[in-house]
Coordinates of C-alpha atoms and ligand atoms in Angstrom, one line a residue:
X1 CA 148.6 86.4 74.1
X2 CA 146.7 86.6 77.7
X3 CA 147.8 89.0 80.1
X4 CA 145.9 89.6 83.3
X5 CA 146.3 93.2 84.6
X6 CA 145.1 93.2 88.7
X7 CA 143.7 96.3 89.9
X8 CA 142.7 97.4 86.2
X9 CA 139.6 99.3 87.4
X10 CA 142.3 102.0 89.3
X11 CA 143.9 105.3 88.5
X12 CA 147.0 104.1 86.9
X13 CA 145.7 100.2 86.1
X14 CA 142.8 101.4 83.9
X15 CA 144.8 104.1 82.0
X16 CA 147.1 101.2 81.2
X17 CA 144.3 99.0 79.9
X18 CA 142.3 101.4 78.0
X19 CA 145.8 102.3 76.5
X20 CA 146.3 98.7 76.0
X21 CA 143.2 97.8 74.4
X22 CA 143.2 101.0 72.0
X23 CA 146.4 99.6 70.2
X24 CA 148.4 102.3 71.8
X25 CA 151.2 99.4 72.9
X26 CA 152.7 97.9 70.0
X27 CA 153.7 94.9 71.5
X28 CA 150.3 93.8 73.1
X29 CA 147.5 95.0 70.1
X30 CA 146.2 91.2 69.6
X31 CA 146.2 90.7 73.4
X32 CA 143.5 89.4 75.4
X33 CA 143.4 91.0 78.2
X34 CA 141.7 89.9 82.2
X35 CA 140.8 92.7 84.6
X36 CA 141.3 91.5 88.3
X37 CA 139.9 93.6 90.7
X38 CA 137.9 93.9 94.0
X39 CA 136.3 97.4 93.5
X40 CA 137.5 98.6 96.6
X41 CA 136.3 102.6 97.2
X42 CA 139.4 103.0 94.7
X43 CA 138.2 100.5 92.4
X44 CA 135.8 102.1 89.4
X45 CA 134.5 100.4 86.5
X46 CA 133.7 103.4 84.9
X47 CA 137.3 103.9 84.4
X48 CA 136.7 101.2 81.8
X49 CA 133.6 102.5 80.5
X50 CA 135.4 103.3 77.1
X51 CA 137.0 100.5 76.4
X52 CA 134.1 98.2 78.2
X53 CA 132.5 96.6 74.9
X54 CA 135.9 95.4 73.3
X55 CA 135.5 92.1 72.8
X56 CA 139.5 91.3 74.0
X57 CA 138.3 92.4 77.5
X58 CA 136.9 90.9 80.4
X59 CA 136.4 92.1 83.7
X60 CA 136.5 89.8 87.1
X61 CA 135.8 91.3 90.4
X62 CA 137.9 89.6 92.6
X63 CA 140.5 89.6 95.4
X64 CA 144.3 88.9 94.9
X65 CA 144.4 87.5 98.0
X66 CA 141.8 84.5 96.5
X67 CA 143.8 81.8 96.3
X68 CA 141.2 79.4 94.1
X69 CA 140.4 82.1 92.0
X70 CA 143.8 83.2 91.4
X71 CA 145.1 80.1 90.5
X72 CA 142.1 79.3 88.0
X73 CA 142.9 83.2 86.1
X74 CA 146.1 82.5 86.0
X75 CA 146.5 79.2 83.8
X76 CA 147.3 79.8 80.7
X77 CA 148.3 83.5 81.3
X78 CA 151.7 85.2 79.5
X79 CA 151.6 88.5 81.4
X80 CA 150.7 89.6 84.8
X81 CA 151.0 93.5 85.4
X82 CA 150.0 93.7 88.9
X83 CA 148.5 97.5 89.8
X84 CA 146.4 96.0 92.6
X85 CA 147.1 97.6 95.9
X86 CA 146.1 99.7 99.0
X87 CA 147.9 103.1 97.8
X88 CA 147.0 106.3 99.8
X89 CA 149.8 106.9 102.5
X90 CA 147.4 108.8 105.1
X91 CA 144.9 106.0 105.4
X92 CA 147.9 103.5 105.6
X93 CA 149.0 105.5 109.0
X94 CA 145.3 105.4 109.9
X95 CA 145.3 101.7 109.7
X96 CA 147.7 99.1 107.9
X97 CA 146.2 95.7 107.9
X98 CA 144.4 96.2 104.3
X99 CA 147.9 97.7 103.1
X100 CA 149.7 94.0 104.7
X101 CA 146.6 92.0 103.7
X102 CA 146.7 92.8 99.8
X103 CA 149.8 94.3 99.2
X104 CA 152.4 92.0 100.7
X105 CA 149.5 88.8 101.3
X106 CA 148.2 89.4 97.9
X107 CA 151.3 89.7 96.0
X108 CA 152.4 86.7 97.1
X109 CA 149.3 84.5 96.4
X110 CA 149.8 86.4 92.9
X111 CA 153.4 85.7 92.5
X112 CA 152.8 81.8 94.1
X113 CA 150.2 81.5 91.4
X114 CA 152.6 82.6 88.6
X115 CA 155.1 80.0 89.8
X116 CA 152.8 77.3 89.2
X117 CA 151.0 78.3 85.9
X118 CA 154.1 79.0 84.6
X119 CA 153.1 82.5 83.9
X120 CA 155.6 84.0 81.7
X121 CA 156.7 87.6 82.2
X122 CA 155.6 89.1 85.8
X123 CA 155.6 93.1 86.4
X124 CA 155.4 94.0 89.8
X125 CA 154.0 97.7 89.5
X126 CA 156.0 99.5 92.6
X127 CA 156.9 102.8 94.1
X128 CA 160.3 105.5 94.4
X129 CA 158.4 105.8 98.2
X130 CA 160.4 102.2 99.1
X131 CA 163.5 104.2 99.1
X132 CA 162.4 106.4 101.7
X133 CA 163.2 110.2 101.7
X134 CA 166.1 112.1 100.1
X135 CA 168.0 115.1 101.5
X136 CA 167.6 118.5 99.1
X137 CA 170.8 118.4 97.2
X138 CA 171.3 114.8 97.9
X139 CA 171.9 112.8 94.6
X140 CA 168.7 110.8 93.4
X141 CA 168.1 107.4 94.2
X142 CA 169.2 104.2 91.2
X143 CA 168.0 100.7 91.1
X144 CA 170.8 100.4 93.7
X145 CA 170.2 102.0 96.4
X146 CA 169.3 100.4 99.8
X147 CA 165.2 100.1 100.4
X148 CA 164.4 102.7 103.6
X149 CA 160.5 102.9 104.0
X150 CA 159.0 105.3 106.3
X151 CA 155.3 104.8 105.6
X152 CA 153.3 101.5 106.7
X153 CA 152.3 102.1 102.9
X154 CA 156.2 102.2 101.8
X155 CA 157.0 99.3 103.7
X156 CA 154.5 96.9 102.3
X157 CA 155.1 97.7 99.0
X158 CA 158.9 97.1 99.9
X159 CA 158.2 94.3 100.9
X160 CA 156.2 92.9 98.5
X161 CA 159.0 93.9 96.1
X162 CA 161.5 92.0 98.1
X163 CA 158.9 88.9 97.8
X164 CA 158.7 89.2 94.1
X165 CA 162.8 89.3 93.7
X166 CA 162.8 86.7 95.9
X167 CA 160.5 84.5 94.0
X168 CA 162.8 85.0 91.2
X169 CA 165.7 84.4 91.8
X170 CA 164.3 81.0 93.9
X171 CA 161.9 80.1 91.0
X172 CA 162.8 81.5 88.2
X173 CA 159.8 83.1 87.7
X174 CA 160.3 86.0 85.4
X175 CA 160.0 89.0 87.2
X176 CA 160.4 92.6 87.1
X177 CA 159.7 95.3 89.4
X178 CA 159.1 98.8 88.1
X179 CA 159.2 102.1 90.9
X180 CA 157.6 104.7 89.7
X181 CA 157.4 108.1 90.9
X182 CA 154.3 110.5 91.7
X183 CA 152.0 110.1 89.3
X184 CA 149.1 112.6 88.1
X185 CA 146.4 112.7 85.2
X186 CA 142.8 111.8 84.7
X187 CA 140.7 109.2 86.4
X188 CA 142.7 109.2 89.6
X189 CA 140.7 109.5 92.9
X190 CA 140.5 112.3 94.7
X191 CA 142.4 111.7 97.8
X192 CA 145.6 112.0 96.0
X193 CA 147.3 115.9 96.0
X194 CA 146.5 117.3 92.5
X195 CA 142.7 115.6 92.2
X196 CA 141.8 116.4 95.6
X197 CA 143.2 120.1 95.3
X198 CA 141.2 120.5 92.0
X199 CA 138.2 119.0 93.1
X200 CA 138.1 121.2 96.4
X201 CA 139.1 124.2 94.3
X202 CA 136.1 123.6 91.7
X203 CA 134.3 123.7 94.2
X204 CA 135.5 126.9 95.9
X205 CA 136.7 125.0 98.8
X206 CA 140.3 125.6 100.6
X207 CA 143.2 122.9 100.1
X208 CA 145.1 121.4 103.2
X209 CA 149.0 122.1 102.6
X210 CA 150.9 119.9 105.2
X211 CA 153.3 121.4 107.2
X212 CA 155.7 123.8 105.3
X213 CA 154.3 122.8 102.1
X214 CA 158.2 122.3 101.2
X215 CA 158.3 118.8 100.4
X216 CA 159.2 117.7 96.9
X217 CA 157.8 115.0 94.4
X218 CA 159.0 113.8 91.3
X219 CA 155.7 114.2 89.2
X220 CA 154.7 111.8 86.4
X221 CA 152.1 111.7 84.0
X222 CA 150.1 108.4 84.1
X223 CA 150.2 108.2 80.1
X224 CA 154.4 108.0 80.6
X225 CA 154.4 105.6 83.5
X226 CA 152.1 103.1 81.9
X227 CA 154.0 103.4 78.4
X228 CA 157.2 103.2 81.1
X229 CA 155.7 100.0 82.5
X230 CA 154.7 98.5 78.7
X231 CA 158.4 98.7 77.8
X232 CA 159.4 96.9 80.9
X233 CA 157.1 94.3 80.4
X234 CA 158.0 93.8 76.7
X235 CA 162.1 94.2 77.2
X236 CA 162.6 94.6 80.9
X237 CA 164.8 91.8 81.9
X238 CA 163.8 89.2 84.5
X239 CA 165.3 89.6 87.9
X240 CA 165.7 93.5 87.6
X241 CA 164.6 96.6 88.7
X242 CA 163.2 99.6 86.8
X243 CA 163.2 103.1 88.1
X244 CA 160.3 105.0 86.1
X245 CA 160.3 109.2 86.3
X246 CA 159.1 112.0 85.2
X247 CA 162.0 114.2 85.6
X248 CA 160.1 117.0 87.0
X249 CA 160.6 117.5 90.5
X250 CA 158.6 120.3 92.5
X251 CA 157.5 121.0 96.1
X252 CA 154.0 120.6 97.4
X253 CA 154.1 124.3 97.7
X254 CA 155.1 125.0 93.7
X255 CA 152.5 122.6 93.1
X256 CA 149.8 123.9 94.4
X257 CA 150.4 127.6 93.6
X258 CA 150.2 126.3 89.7
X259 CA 147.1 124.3 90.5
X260 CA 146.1 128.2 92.2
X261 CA 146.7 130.4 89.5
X262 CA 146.0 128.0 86.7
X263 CA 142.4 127.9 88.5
X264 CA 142.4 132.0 89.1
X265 CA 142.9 131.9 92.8
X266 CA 145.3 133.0 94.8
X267 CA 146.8 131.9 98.0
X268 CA 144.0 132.5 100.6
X269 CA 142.4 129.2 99.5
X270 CA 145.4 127.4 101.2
X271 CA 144.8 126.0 104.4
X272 CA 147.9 125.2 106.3
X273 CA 147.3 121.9 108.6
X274 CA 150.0 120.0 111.0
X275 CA 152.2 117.7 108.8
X276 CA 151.6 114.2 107.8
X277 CA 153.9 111.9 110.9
X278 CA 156.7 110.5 109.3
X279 CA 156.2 112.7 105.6
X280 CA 159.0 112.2 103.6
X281 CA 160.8 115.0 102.6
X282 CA 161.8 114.7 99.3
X283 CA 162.0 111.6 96.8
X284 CA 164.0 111.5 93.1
X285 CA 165.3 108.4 90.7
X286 CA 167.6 108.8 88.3
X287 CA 166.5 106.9 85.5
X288 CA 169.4 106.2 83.4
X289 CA 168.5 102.4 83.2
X290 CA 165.4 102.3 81.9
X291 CA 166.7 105.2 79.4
X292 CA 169.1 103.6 78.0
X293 CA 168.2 99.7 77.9
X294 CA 164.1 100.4 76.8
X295 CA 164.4 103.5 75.2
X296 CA 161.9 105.5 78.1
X297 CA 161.7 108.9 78.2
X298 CA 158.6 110.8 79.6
X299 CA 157.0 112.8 76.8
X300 CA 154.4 114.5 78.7
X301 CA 155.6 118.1 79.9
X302 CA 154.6 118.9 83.7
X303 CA 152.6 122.1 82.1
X304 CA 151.1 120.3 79.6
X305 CA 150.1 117.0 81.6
X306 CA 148.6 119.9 84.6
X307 CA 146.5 121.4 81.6
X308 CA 144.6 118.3 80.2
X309 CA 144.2 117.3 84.0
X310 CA 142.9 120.5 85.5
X311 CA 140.6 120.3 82.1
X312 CA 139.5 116.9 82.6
X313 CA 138.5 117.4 86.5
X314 CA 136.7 120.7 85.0
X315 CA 134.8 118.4 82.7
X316 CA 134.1 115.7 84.9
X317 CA 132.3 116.6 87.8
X318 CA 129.5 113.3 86.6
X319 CA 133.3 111.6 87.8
X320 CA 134.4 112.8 90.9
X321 CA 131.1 114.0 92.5
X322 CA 129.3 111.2 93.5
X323 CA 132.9 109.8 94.7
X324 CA 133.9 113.1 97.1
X325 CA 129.9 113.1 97.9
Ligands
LIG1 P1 144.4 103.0 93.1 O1 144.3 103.1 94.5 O2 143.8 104.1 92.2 O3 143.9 101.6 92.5 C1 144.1 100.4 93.1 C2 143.2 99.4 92.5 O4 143.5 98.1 93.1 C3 141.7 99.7 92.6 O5 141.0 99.5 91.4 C4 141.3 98.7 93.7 O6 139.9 98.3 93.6 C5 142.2 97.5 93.4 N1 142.4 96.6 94.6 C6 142.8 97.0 95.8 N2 142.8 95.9 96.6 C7 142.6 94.8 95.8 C8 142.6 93.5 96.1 N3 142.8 92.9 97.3 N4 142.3 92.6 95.0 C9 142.0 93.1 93.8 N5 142.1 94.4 93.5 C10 142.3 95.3 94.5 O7 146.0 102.9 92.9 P2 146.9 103.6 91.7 O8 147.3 104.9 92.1 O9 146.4 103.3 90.4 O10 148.2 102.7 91.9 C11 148.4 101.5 91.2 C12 149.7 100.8 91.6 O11 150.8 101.7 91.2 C13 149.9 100.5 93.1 O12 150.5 99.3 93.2 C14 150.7 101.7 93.6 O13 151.5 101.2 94.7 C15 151.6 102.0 92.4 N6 152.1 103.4 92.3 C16 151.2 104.4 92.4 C17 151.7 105.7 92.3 C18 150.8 106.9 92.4 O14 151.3 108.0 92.4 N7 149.5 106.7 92.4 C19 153.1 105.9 92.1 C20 153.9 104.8 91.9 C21 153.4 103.5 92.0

């Protein structure tokens, strides 16, 4: 079996290859597996350092959106689990054209290549942030519901989820699309809430809180959504949709005073700046579906997962400084 993981040298892409290649997924242990990625300031080989000398691993540095090179990784490929994308909101409002350029441009020379390779099984990594935001009280969002993205970030990955469905229903290609919610854990870079808060904290430096600090997340630990996104590429049915969650839903504010004492600091390290334009408020999936058809239930606890993290950020300055320097 071949399967080529795009954006593998990321956060969540390289926790699911080094989980991959250490035999942690049943279903792929005799895999080969193909790293395509462009090392953009997200990209990070040493994310693969540990796994790097396996011989069932390569590594391309590449762009999705290269058509000839796509095409050539493609042939002769089972799986595609596409990670590769542009995926911090704040530098989407900044600027969108990278966010249109790979994520909507490059899933579809992906997707096109697929078609005519006759690639398999195709997982189209996605996000709960294509549903837009969710009233407090307000039941949470299934496969169902209607796509409402606020962010230039949300709306490209919309739409390159709306390209993938497409692509099956018109080719058959075998696709399915897995939204997961805010994820957290080691190896993730530090522009994100809980690394950048960590890092800055570390490092006895105050952490920005937008606006009221009351907007919630539904927090997952990477180890659940990649072993979310294994089952769906193993079982998930072609043509559907896959809401992945970690069932633990907290404001920025609860977040950050756990990250606070946890750390032994109190609340004078928080510094309260104007809120992100457009910030969604709040965001939860109800993931029944995935529950009952593949079995998926997060087993990392939100106190648990923060622990390792906060540990690992501890322990890994030789990570994260040369990145936030
Ligand atoms: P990340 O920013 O850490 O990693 C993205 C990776 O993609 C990097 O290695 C980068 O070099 C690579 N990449 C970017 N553009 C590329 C291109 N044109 N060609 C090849 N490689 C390219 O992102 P992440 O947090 O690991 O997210 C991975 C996927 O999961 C994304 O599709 C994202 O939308 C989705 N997702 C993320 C979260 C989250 O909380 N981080 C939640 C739900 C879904």
């Amino acid at each position: 079996m071949r399967i080529v993981v795009t954006g593998g040298a990321g956060f969540i892409g390289s926790h699911f290859v080094r989980q991959a290649v250490q035999g942690h997924y049943e279903a792929f242990t005799e895999a080969d597996i193909v790293v395509l990625d462009k090392l953009t300031y997200a990209g990070n080989k040493a994310n693969l350092a540990s796994v790097a000398d396996s011989p069932r691993l390569r590594f391309v540095e590449g762009d999705i959106c290269d058509v000839r090179l796509v095409g050539e990784l493609l042939r002769g490929t089972d799986l595609v689990v596409h990670f590769a994308a542009e995926s911090h909101v704040d530098r989407s409002i900044a600027g969108a054209d990278e966010f249109v350029r790979t994520n909507v441009v490059g899933t579809h020379t992906l997707l096109h290549a697929a078609t005519e390779t006759g690639v398999r099984k195709f997982v189209h990594v996605s996000t709960d942030e294509v549903y837009g935001s969710l009233e407090n009280g307000a039941a949470p969002w299934t496969e169902e519901e209607s796509l409402r993205p606020n962010s230039p970030y949300s709306a490209s990955k919309a739409s390159s989820d709306l390209l993938a469905l497409a692509v099956h229903r018109t080719h058959g290609l075998p696709v399915c699309v897995t939204r997961g919610s805010n994820t957290y854990g080691p190896h993730q870079y530090p522009e994100k809430l809980i690394p950048l808060f960590v890092t800055n904290l570390l490092d006895g430096r105050k952490v920005p809180l937008y606006g009221d600090g009351e907007n919630v997340r539904d927090w997952l630990h990477v180890d659940d959504h990649c072993r979310g996104i294994a089952l769906v590429a193993e079982g998930g049915k072609p043509g559907e949709i896959y809401n992945v969650g970690g069932g633990t839903e907290l404001t920025n504010r609860e977040v950050t005073d756990g990250l606070l004492g946890r750390l032994g600091m109190d609340r004078s390290m928080v510094e309260h700046v104007a809120d992100r334009k457009g910030h969604d408020r709040r965001y939860a999936m109800d993931c029944a579906k995935i529950t009952d058809q593949l079995g998926y239930r997060p087993a990392t606890s939100w106190d648990e997962g923060m622990a390792a993290t906060v540990q690992w950020y501890t322990e890994r300055r030789d990570w994260w400084e040369p990145i936030k320097g």
